[in-house]
Amino acid sequence: MKVVKFLKDWMLIISILSGIFGYLIYAAISELNPTHHFVKSSIGIIQPVLIFAMLFLTFCKVNPRKLRLCRWHLWLVLVQAGLFTLLAGVVIFLLPDNSSRVVVEGAMLCLICPTATAGAVITKKLGGNVAHITTYTILINLVNALIIPLLVPLVYPNPEMTMATSSILILGKVFPLLLMPLFAAMLVRYLLPKLHFVLSHYHELAFYLWAVALALATGVTTHNIVRSNEPISIQLWLVAVSFVACVGQFYVGWVIGKRYDDRITAGQSLGQKNTVLAIWMGYTFFDPITSVVGGFYSIWHNVINSYQLYEYQKKHTKK
């Protein structure tokens, strides 16, 4: 039990270090060079499967009768979708050929990335409303499935395809990851209740799938940093952007949530991100170096969560 607790407490660091050193060791062994293409192709398949599985197991815990829309849900959607659209316009019209556009793209990823699957767990520990953050997680996944295929082809136009064709291709990658897990979980709930009962008792498996997915994503991010031709200044700007976006979104979520007496839940909904998905979107739809923001955002939001949990426990211990 102590080993399991240790792994859970330090899983973020273990996964990140495993991804970094795993890639560096693998890349340093010249005999493995012929396998590079196969490994890259395999990760391209495994990563979406892991993301799908994480979301599916998480949504298996969702009871549709407990889902509730709140007014602050709309405000948070407007913040995420609105700023993402605004920055897309900046890239398209003001920075079409500027090397610094990747910094803005990194900010776009930080803003549009949906709520983390573990958001409900942290929210519950902080005394927030689990039903409200679960509802928002589903809502922002739906918004992402619509807005990303619409705007990404404008940010990265393909001269060999029409915008409609590019949008359909992107939708084909995004929709199965963001919405199909929800549909599959609901179908299993109503059509295969016995299977749903079993799966709902294995929801913690999503945590370990996340750890594997994070290690793979970190490895890919390390590869992109090592192989990138971008100057170090651009990469440092991406790190800074991830920090500002993380702190800023937590703060905006707290401010909006406070007006509706749901401060903690709104803060976690906007600030705690599915960073594995952000990294995947970075190297799939944007300049691969933008995946750096997902890796560092994961560190920042876990630092904020750790501090919140510490303060919450200290406050309630005194009582």
mmCIF file of C-alpha atoms in Angstrom:
data_model
loop_
_atom_site.group_PDB
_atom_site.id
_atom_site.type_symbol
_atom_site.label_atom_id
_atom_site.label_comp_id
_atom_site.label_asym_id
_atom_site.label_seq_id
_atom_site.Cartn_x
_atom_site.Cartn_y
_atom_site.Cartn_z
ATOM 1 C CA MET A 1 0.000 0.000 0.000
ATOM 2 C CA LYS A 2 2.884 2.359 0.768
ATOM 3 C CA VAL A 3 4.329 1.701 -2.677
ATOM 4 C CA VAL A 4 0.980 2.447 -4.344
ATOM 5 C CA LYS A 5 0.598 5.663 -2.335
ATOM 6 C CA PHE A 6 4.159 6.705 -3.227
ATOM 7 C CA LEU A 7 3.483 6.097 -6.931
ATOM 8 C CA LYS A 8 0.253 8.107 -6.820
ATOM 9 C CA ASP A 9 1.846 10.995 -4.934
ATOM 10 C CA TRP A 10 4.820 11.205 -7.296
ATOM 11 C CA MET A 11 3.294 9.922 -10.526
ATOM 12 C CA LEU A 12 3.569 13.291 -12.298
ATOM 13 C CA ILE A 13 7.332 13.476 -11.710
ATOM 14 C CA ILE A 14 7.829 9.766 -12.451
ATOM 15 C CA SER A 15 5.944 10.010 -15.758
ATOM 16 C CA ILE A 16 7.728 13.170 -16.886
ATOM 17 C CA LEU A 17 11.182 11.833 -16.015
ATOM 18 C CA SER A 18 10.363 8.486 -17.643
ATOM 19 C CA GLY A 19 9.367 10.261 -20.843
ATOM 20 C CA ILE A 20 12.445 12.506 -20.918
ATOM 21 C CA PHE A 21 15.100 9.923 -20.076
ATOM 22 C CA GLY A 22 13.308 7.173 -21.954
ATOM 23 C CA TYR A 23 13.541 9.211 -25.159
ATOM 24 C CA LEU A 24 17.147 10.342 -24.561
ATOM 25 C CA ILE A 25 18.323 6.767 -23.910
ATOM 26 C CA TYR A 26 16.377 5.429 -26.888
ATOM 27 C CA ALA A 27 17.744 8.150 -29.223
ATOM 28 C CA ALA A 28 21.314 7.565 -27.995
ATOM 29 C CA ILE A 29 21.312 3.867 -28.996
ATOM 30 C CA SER A 30 22.312 3.956 -32.665
ATOM 31 C CA GLU A 31 21.350 0.292 -33.184
ATOM 32 C CA LEU A 32 17.722 1.312 -32.659
ATOM 33 C CA ASN A 33 17.748 3.941 -35.422
ATOM 34 C CA PRO A 34 15.940 1.648 -37.916
ATOM 35 C CA THR A 35 13.011 1.421 -35.480
ATOM 36 C CA HIS A 36 12.412 5.174 -35.250
ATOM 37 C CA HIS A 37 9.746 5.299 -37.948
ATOM 38 C CA PHE A 38 7.897 2.315 -36.483
ATOM 39 C CA VAL A 39 7.978 3.759 -32.950
ATOM 40 C CA LYS A 40 6.753 7.166 -34.161
ATOM 41 C CA SER A 41 3.876 5.537 -36.059
ATOM 42 C CA SER A 42 3.012 3.346 -33.063
ATOM 43 C CA ILE A 43 2.891 6.308 -30.680
ATOM 44 C CA GLY A 44 0.644 8.093 -33.164
ATOM 45 C CA ILE A 45 -1.827 5.219 -32.713
ATOM 46 C CA ILE A 46 -1.301 4.433 -29.019
ATOM 47 C CA GLN A 47 -1.634 8.018 -27.774
ATOM 48 C CA PRO A 48 -5.181 8.633 -29.100
ATOM 49 C CA VAL A 49 -6.238 5.189 -27.859
ATOM 50 C CA LEU A 50 -5.008 6.017 -24.342
ATOM 51 C CA ILE A 51 -6.785 9.387 -24.382
ATOM 52 C CA PHE A 52 -9.992 7.709 -25.554
ATOM 53 C CA ALA A 53 -9.717 5.036 -22.847
ATOM 54 C CA MET A 54 -9.082 7.630 -20.114
ATOM 55 C CA LEU A 55 -12.121 9.665 -21.081
ATOM 56 C CA PHE A 56 -14.286 6.565 -21.535
ATOM 57 C CA LEU A 57 -13.514 5.233 -18.052
ATOM 58 C CA THR A 58 -14.028 8.692 -16.579
ATOM 59 C CA PHE A 59 -17.407 9.137 -18.288
ATOM 60 C CA CYS A 60 -18.487 5.678 -17.110
ATOM 61 C CA LYS A 61 -18.676 7.259 -13.635
ATOM 62 C CA VAL A 62 -20.974 10.017 -14.881
ATOM 63 C CA ASN A 63 -24.613 9.817 -13.868
ATOM 64 C CA PRO A 64 -26.564 11.854 -16.469
ATOM 65 C CA ARG A 65 -29.243 12.674 -13.883
ATOM 66 C CA LYS A 66 -26.723 14.565 -11.761
ATOM 67 C CA LEU A 67 -25.438 16.794 -14.566
ATOM 68 C CA ARG A 68 -26.400 20.446 -14.135
ATOM 69 C CA LEU A 69 -25.755 23.459 -16.370
ATOM 70 C CA CYS A 70 -24.751 26.638 -14.535
ATOM 71 C CA ARG A 71 -24.488 30.240 -15.668
ATOM 72 C CA TRP A 72 -20.767 30.252 -15.039
ATOM 73 C CA HIS A 73 -20.402 27.384 -17.523
ATOM 74 C CA LEU A 74 -21.374 29.812 -20.287
ATOM 75 C CA TRP A 75 -18.901 32.444 -19.108
ATOM 76 C CA LEU A 76 -16.045 29.944 -19.019
ATOM 77 C CA VAL A 77 -16.894 28.662 -22.501
ATOM 78 C CA LEU A 78 -16.915 32.256 -23.768
ATOM 79 C CA VAL A 79 -13.500 32.857 -22.180
ATOM 80 C CA GLN A 80 -11.935 29.733 -23.694
ATOM 81 C CA ALA A 81 -13.561 29.841 -27.129
ATOM 82 C CA GLY A 82 -13.414 33.640 -27.373
ATOM 83 C CA LEU A 83 -9.709 33.984 -26.561
ATOM 84 C CA PHE A 84 -8.856 30.988 -28.760
ATOM 85 C CA THR A 85 -10.683 32.642 -31.681
ATOM 86 C CA LEU A 86 -9.053 36.012 -30.966
ATOM 87 C CA LEU A 87 -5.547 34.534 -30.959
ATOM 88 C CA ALA A 88 -6.327 32.552 -34.107
ATOM 89 C CA GLY A 89 -7.165 35.874 -35.751
ATOM 90 C CA VAL A 90 -3.849 37.338 -34.549
ATOM 91 C CA VAL A 91 -1.917 34.436 -36.107
ATOM 92 C CA ILE A 92 -3.883 34.526 -39.377
ATOM 93 C CA PHE A 93 -3.873 38.289 -39.992
ATOM 94 C CA LEU A 94 -0.921 39.706 -38.050
ATOM 95 C CA LEU A 95 1.648 36.885 -37.829
ATOM 96 C CA PRO A 96 1.177 34.733 -40.961
ATOM 97 C CA ASP A 97 4.911 34.280 -41.593
ATOM 98 C CA ASN A 98 6.410 35.436 -38.310
ATOM 99 C CA SER A 99 8.576 32.957 -36.381
ATOM 100 C CA SER A 100 7.078 34.161 -33.094
ATOM 101 C CA ARG A 101 3.637 32.881 -34.129
ATOM 102 C CA VAL A 102 4.422 29.570 -32.400
ATOM 103 C CA VAL A 103 4.290 31.405 -29.062
ATOM 104 C CA VAL A 104 0.748 32.562 -29.830
ATOM 105 C CA GLU A 105 -0.130 29.043 -30.970
ATOM 106 C CA GLY A 106 1.110 27.767 -27.615
ATOM 107 C CA ALA A 107 -1.210 30.205 -25.862
ATOM 108 C CA MET A 108 -4.065 28.976 -28.068
ATOM 109 C CA LEU A 109 -3.440 25.406 -26.902
ATOM 110 C CA CYS A 110 -3.376 26.428 -23.240
ATOM 111 C CA LEU A 111 -6.672 28.270 -23.618
ATOM 112 C CA ILE A 112 -8.740 25.791 -25.618
ATOM 113 C CA CYS A 113 -7.505 22.631 -23.897
ATOM 114 C CA PRO A 114 -10.447 20.949 -22.109
ATOM 115 C CA THR A 115 -10.729 20.261 -18.394
ATOM 116 C CA ALA A 116 -8.642 17.393 -17.024
ATOM 117 C CA THR A 117 -10.320 14.052 -16.417
ATOM 118 C CA ALA A 118 -8.887 14.207 -12.888
ATOM 119 C CA GLY A 119 -10.480 17.606 -12.321
ATOM 120 C CA ALA A 120 -13.462 16.084 -10.521
ATOM 121 C CA VAL A 121 -11.177 14.269 -8.062
ATOM 122 C CA ILE A 122 -9.300 17.426 -7.035
ATOM 123 C CA THR A 123 -12.534 19.435 -6.949
ATOM 124 C CA LYS A 124 -14.081 16.934 -4.533
ATOM 125 C CA LYS A 125 -11.020 17.055 -2.272
ATOM 126 C CA LEU A 126 -11.250 20.862 -2.202
ATOM 127 C CA GLY A 127 -14.950 20.826 -1.319
ATOM 128 C CA GLY A 128 -16.199 21.845 -4.777
ATOM 129 C CA ASN A 129 -19.147 20.542 -6.793
ATOM 130 C CA VAL A 130 -18.273 17.356 -8.715
ATOM 131 C CA ALA A 131 -21.469 17.394 -10.815
ATOM 132 C CA HIS A 132 -20.772 20.939 -12.010
ATOM 133 C CA ILE A 133 -17.185 20.281 -13.125
ATOM 134 C CA THR A 134 -18.238 17.026 -14.801
ATOM 135 C CA THR A 135 -20.911 18.912 -16.737
ATOM 136 C CA TYR A 136 -18.374 21.527 -17.804
ATOM 137 C CA THR A 137 -15.878 18.844 -18.867
ATOM 138 C CA ILE A 138 -18.472 17.391 -21.226
ATOM 139 C CA LEU A 139 -19.522 20.848 -22.439
ATOM 140 C CA ILE A 140 -16.001 22.054 -23.260
ATOM 141 C CA ASN A 141 -15.213 18.774 -25.039
ATOM 142 C CA LEU A 142 -18.267 19.383 -27.221
ATOM 143 C CA VAL A 143 -17.180 22.975 -27.936
ATOM 144 C CA ASN A 144 -13.654 21.829 -28.799
ATOM 145 C CA ALA A 145 -14.960 19.210 -31.203
ATOM 146 C CA LEU A 146 -16.659 22.045 -33.103
ATOM 147 C CA ILE A 147 -14.253 24.976 -32.854
ATOM 148 C CA ILE A 148 -10.931 23.217 -33.503
ATOM 149 C CA PRO A 149 -11.918 21.821 -36.944
ATOM 150 C CA LEU A 150 -13.280 25.271 -37.861
ATOM 151 C CA LEU A 151 -10.244 27.386 -36.942
ATOM 152 C CA VAL A 152 -7.171 25.162 -37.264
ATOM 153 C CA PRO A 153 -7.444 24.957 -41.105
ATOM 154 C CA LEU A 154 -7.354 28.776 -41.152
ATOM 155 C CA VAL A 155 -4.298 28.885 -38.885
ATOM 156 C CA TYR A 156 -2.562 26.130 -40.889
ATOM 157 C CA PRO A 157 -4.092 26.151 -44.397
ATOM 158 C CA ASN A 158 -3.224 23.184 -46.603
ATOM 159 C CA PRO A 159 -2.644 24.353 -50.205
ATOM 160 C CA GLU A 160 -3.590 20.897 -51.493
ATOM 161 C CA MET A 161 -6.970 20.853 -49.741
ATOM 162 C CA THR A 162 -10.010 23.057 -49.441
ATOM 163 C CA MET A 163 -10.876 24.389 -46.013
ATOM 164 C CA ALA A 164 -13.914 22.079 -45.890
ATOM 165 C CA THR A 165 -11.768 19.023 -46.598
ATOM 166 C CA SER A 166 -9.204 20.023 -43.962
ATOM 167 C CA SER A 167 -11.963 20.635 -41.420
ATOM 168 C CA ILE A 168 -13.491 17.215 -42.064
ATOM 169 C CA LEU A 169 -10.110 15.500 -41.684
ATOM 170 C CA ILE A 170 -9.421 17.312 -38.399
ATOM 171 C CA LEU A 171 -12.945 16.580 -37.188
ATOM 172 C CA GLY A 172 -12.252 12.911 -37.912
ATOM 173 C CA LYS A 173 -9.319 13.052 -35.473
ATOM 174 C CA VAL A 174 -10.884 15.265 -32.805
ATOM 175 C CA PHE A 175 -14.447 13.910 -32.636
ATOM 176 C CA PRO A 176 -13.501 10.305 -31.713
ATOM 177 C CA LEU A 177 -11.248 11.566 -28.910
ATOM 178 C CA LEU A 178 -13.514 14.184 -27.370
ATOM 179 C CA LEU A 179 -17.076 12.961 -27.861
ATOM 180 C CA MET A 180 -17.056 9.264 -28.763
ATOM 181 C CA PRO A 181 -15.902 8.254 -25.232
ATOM 182 C CA LEU A 182 -18.987 9.992 -23.839
ATOM 183 C CA PHE A 183 -21.346 8.360 -26.337
ATOM 184 C CA ALA A 184 -19.737 4.960 -25.761
ATOM 185 C CA ALA A 185 -20.021 5.322 -21.976
ATOM 186 C CA MET A 186 -23.705 6.267 -22.238
ATOM 187 C CA LEU A 187 -24.435 3.338 -24.564
ATOM 188 C CA VAL A 188 -22.713 0.906 -22.210
ATOM 189 C CA ARG A 189 -24.643 2.385 -19.247
ATOM 190 C CA TYR A 190 -28.047 1.784 -20.847
ATOM 191 C CA LEU A 191 -27.440 -1.233 -23.109
ATOM 192 C CA LEU A 192 -24.894 -3.214 -21.073
ATOM 193 C CA PRO A 193 -25.550 -2.320 -17.416
ATOM 194 C CA LYS A 194 -23.574 -5.277 -16.035
ATOM 195 C CA LEU A 195 -20.493 -4.306 -18.036
ATOM 196 C CA HIS A 196 -21.004 -0.678 -16.994
ATOM 197 C CA PHE A 197 -21.126 -1.738 -13.334
ATOM 198 C CA VAL A 198 -17.783 -3.519 -13.702
ATOM 199 C CA LEU A 199 -16.141 -0.624 -15.595
ATOM 200 C CA SER A 200 -17.376 1.955 -13.075
ATOM 201 C CA HIS A 201 -15.446 0.101 -10.379
ATOM 202 C CA TYR A 202 -12.232 0.302 -12.393
ATOM 203 C CA HIS A 203 -12.294 4.058 -12.943
ATOM 204 C CA GLU A 204 -8.934 4.419 -11.162
ATOM 205 C CA LEU A 205 -7.402 2.614 -14.118
ATOM 206 C CA ALA A 206 -7.778 5.962 -15.939
ATOM 207 C CA PHE A 207 -5.119 7.360 -13.573
ATOM 208 C CA TYR A 208 -2.553 4.773 -14.654
ATOM 209 C CA LEU A 209 -3.469 5.180 -18.313
ATOM 210 C CA TRP A 210 -2.894 8.905 -17.833
ATOM 211 C CA ALA A 211 0.550 8.181 -16.371
ATOM 212 C CA VAL A 212 1.519 6.097 -19.425
ATOM 213 C CA ALA A 213 0.057 8.680 -21.812
ATOM 214 C CA LEU A 214 1.925 11.493 -20.029
ATOM 215 C CA ALA A 215 5.226 9.594 -20.270
ATOM 216 C CA LEU A 216 4.696 9.078 -24.020
ATOM 217 C CA ALA A 217 3.639 12.696 -24.495
ATOM 218 C CA THR A 218 6.692 13.922 -22.573
ATOM 219 C CA GLY A 219 8.909 11.736 -24.726
ATOM 220 C CA VAL A 220 7.388 13.227 -27.875
ATOM 221 C CA THR A 221 7.811 16.741 -26.451
ATOM 222 C CA THR A 222 11.474 16.022 -25.671
ATOM 223 C CA HIS A 223 11.945 14.782 -29.242
ATOM 224 C CA ASN A 224 10.362 17.973 -30.594
ATOM 225 C CA ILE A 225 12.603 20.157 -28.423
ATOM 226 C CA VAL A 226 15.786 18.268 -29.364
ATOM 227 C CA ARG A 227 14.972 18.231 -33.080
ATOM 228 C CA SER A 228 13.514 21.738 -33.219
ATOM 229 C CA ASN A 229 15.214 24.502 -35.179
ATOM 230 C CA GLU A 230 13.447 27.140 -33.108
ATOM 231 C CA PRO A 231 15.799 29.387 -31.074
ATOM 232 C CA ILE A 232 15.971 28.770 -27.333
ATOM 233 C CA SER A 233 14.329 32.159 -26.747
ATOM 234 C CA ILE A 234 11.134 30.950 -28.472
ATOM 235 C CA GLN A 235 11.099 27.801 -26.357
ATOM 236 C CA LEU A 236 11.534 29.835 -23.170
ATOM 237 C CA TRP A 237 8.656 32.067 -24.276
ATOM 238 C CA LEU A 238 6.500 28.961 -24.628
ATOM 239 C CA VAL A 239 7.374 27.976 -21.057
ATOM 240 C CA ALA A 240 6.471 31.485 -19.882
ATOM 241 C CA VAL A 241 3.198 31.399 -21.832
ATOM 242 C CA SER A 242 2.215 28.108 -20.194
ATOM 243 C CA PHE A 243 2.824 29.631 -16.743
ATOM 244 C CA VAL A 244 0.900 32.851 -17.416
ATOM 245 C CA ALA A 245 -1.979 30.940 -19.051
ATOM 246 C CA CYS A 246 -2.202 28.531 -16.124
ATOM 247 C CA VAL A 247 -2.200 31.167 -13.375
ATOM 248 C CA GLY A 248 -4.461 33.443 -15.428
ATOM 249 C CA GLN A 249 -7.084 30.780 -16.070
ATOM 250 C CA PHE A 250 -7.227 29.669 -12.452
ATOM 251 C CA TYR A 251 -7.650 33.297 -11.411
ATOM 252 C CA VAL A 252 -10.372 34.063 -13.986
ATOM 253 C CA GLY A 253 -12.175 30.852 -13.008
ATOM 254 C CA TRP A 254 -12.041 31.810 -9.317
ATOM 255 C CA VAL A 255 -13.340 35.325 -10.027
ATOM 256 C CA ILE A 256 -16.232 34.117 -12.204
ATOM 257 C CA GLY A 257 -17.066 31.229 -9.874
ATOM 258 C CA LYS A 258 -17.104 33.490 -6.819
ATOM 259 C CA ARG A 259 -19.979 35.477 -8.330
ATOM 260 C CA TYR A 260 -22.038 32.274 -8.477
ATOM 261 C CA ASP A 261 -20.853 30.853 -5.138
ATOM 262 C CA ASP A 262 -18.880 28.096 -6.900
ATOM 263 C CA ARG A 263 -15.345 29.480 -6.767
ATOM 264 C CA ILE A 264 -13.383 26.242 -6.412
ATOM 265 C CA THR A 265 -15.303 24.344 -9.088
ATOM 266 C CA ALA A 266 -15.051 27.120 -11.670
ATOM 267 C CA GLY A 267 -11.349 27.584 -10.938
ATOM 268 C CA GLN A 268 -10.617 23.886 -11.458
ATOM 269 C CA SER A 269 -12.828 23.764 -14.561
ATOM 270 C CA LEU A 270 -10.876 26.528 -16.280
ATOM 271 C CA GLY A 271 -7.427 26.020 -14.787
ATOM 272 C CA GLN A 272 -6.903 22.253 -14.546
ATOM 273 C CA LYS A 273 -6.289 20.939 -18.063
ATOM 274 C CA ASN A 274 -6.088 17.645 -19.907
ATOM 275 C CA THR A 275 -2.451 18.368 -20.747
ATOM 276 C CA VAL A 276 -1.885 15.011 -22.452
ATOM 277 C CA LEU A 277 -4.521 16.081 -24.975
ATOM 278 C CA ALA A 278 -2.857 19.511 -25.282
ATOM 279 C CA ILE A 279 0.477 17.874 -26.126
ATOM 280 C CA TRP A 280 -1.221 15.599 -28.660
ATOM 281 C CA MET A 281 -3.001 18.545 -30.298
ATOM 282 C CA GLY A 282 0.280 20.467 -30.376
ATOM 283 C CA TYR A 283 2.239 17.947 -32.406
ATOM 284 C CA THR A 284 -0.786 16.848 -34.446
ATOM 285 C CA PHE A 285 -2.322 20.161 -35.564
ATOM 286 C CA PHE A 286 0.221 22.903 -34.804
ATOM 287 C CA ASP A 287 3.989 23.388 -34.964
ATOM 288 C CA PRO A 288 5.313 20.381 -32.981
ATOM 289 C CA ILE A 289 7.386 22.632 -30.699
ATOM 290 C CA THR A 290 4.134 24.026 -29.251
ATOM 291 C CA SER A 291 3.686 20.732 -27.404
ATOM 292 C CA VAL A 292 6.150 22.212 -24.880
ATOM 293 C CA VAL A 293 3.325 24.259 -23.360
ATOM 294 C CA GLY A 294 1.343 21.130 -22.493
ATOM 295 C CA GLY A 295 4.255 19.568 -20.636
ATOM 296 C CA PHE A 296 4.974 22.655 -18.557
ATOM 297 C CA TYR A 297 1.309 23.479 -18.005
ATOM 298 C CA SER A 298 1.023 20.057 -16.382
ATOM 299 C CA ILE A 299 3.697 21.070 -13.886
ATOM 300 C CA TRP A 300 2.178 24.493 -13.122
ATOM 301 C CA HIS A 301 -1.391 23.282 -12.554
ATOM 302 C CA ASN A 302 -0.200 20.460 -10.319
ATOM 303 C CA VAL A 303 1.824 22.945 -8.241
ATOM 304 C CA ILE A 304 -1.298 25.119 -7.827
ATOM 305 C CA ASN A 305 -3.414 22.070 -6.957
ATOM 306 C CA SER A 306 -0.871 20.891 -4.386
ATOM 307 C CA TYR A 307 -0.856 24.329 -2.741
ATOM 308 C CA GLN A 308 -4.673 24.448 -2.691
ATOM 309 C CA LEU A 309 -4.875 20.990 -1.124
ATOM 310 C CA TYR A 310 -2.285 21.964 1.481
ATOM 311 C CA GLU A 311 -4.191 25.143 2.405
ATOM 312 C CA TYR A 312 -7.535 23.319 2.464
ATOM 313 C CA GLN A 313 -6.226 20.552 4.738
ATOM 314 C CA LYS A 314 -4.515 23.060 7.047
ATOM 315 C CA LYS A 315 -7.703 25.107 7.322
ATOM 316 C CA HIS A 316 -9.909 22.103 8.125
ATOM 317 C CA THR A 317 -7.370 20.510 10.478
ATOM 318 C CA LYS A 318 -7.531 23.626 12.667
ATOM 319 C CA LYS A 319 -11.310 23.235 12.868
#
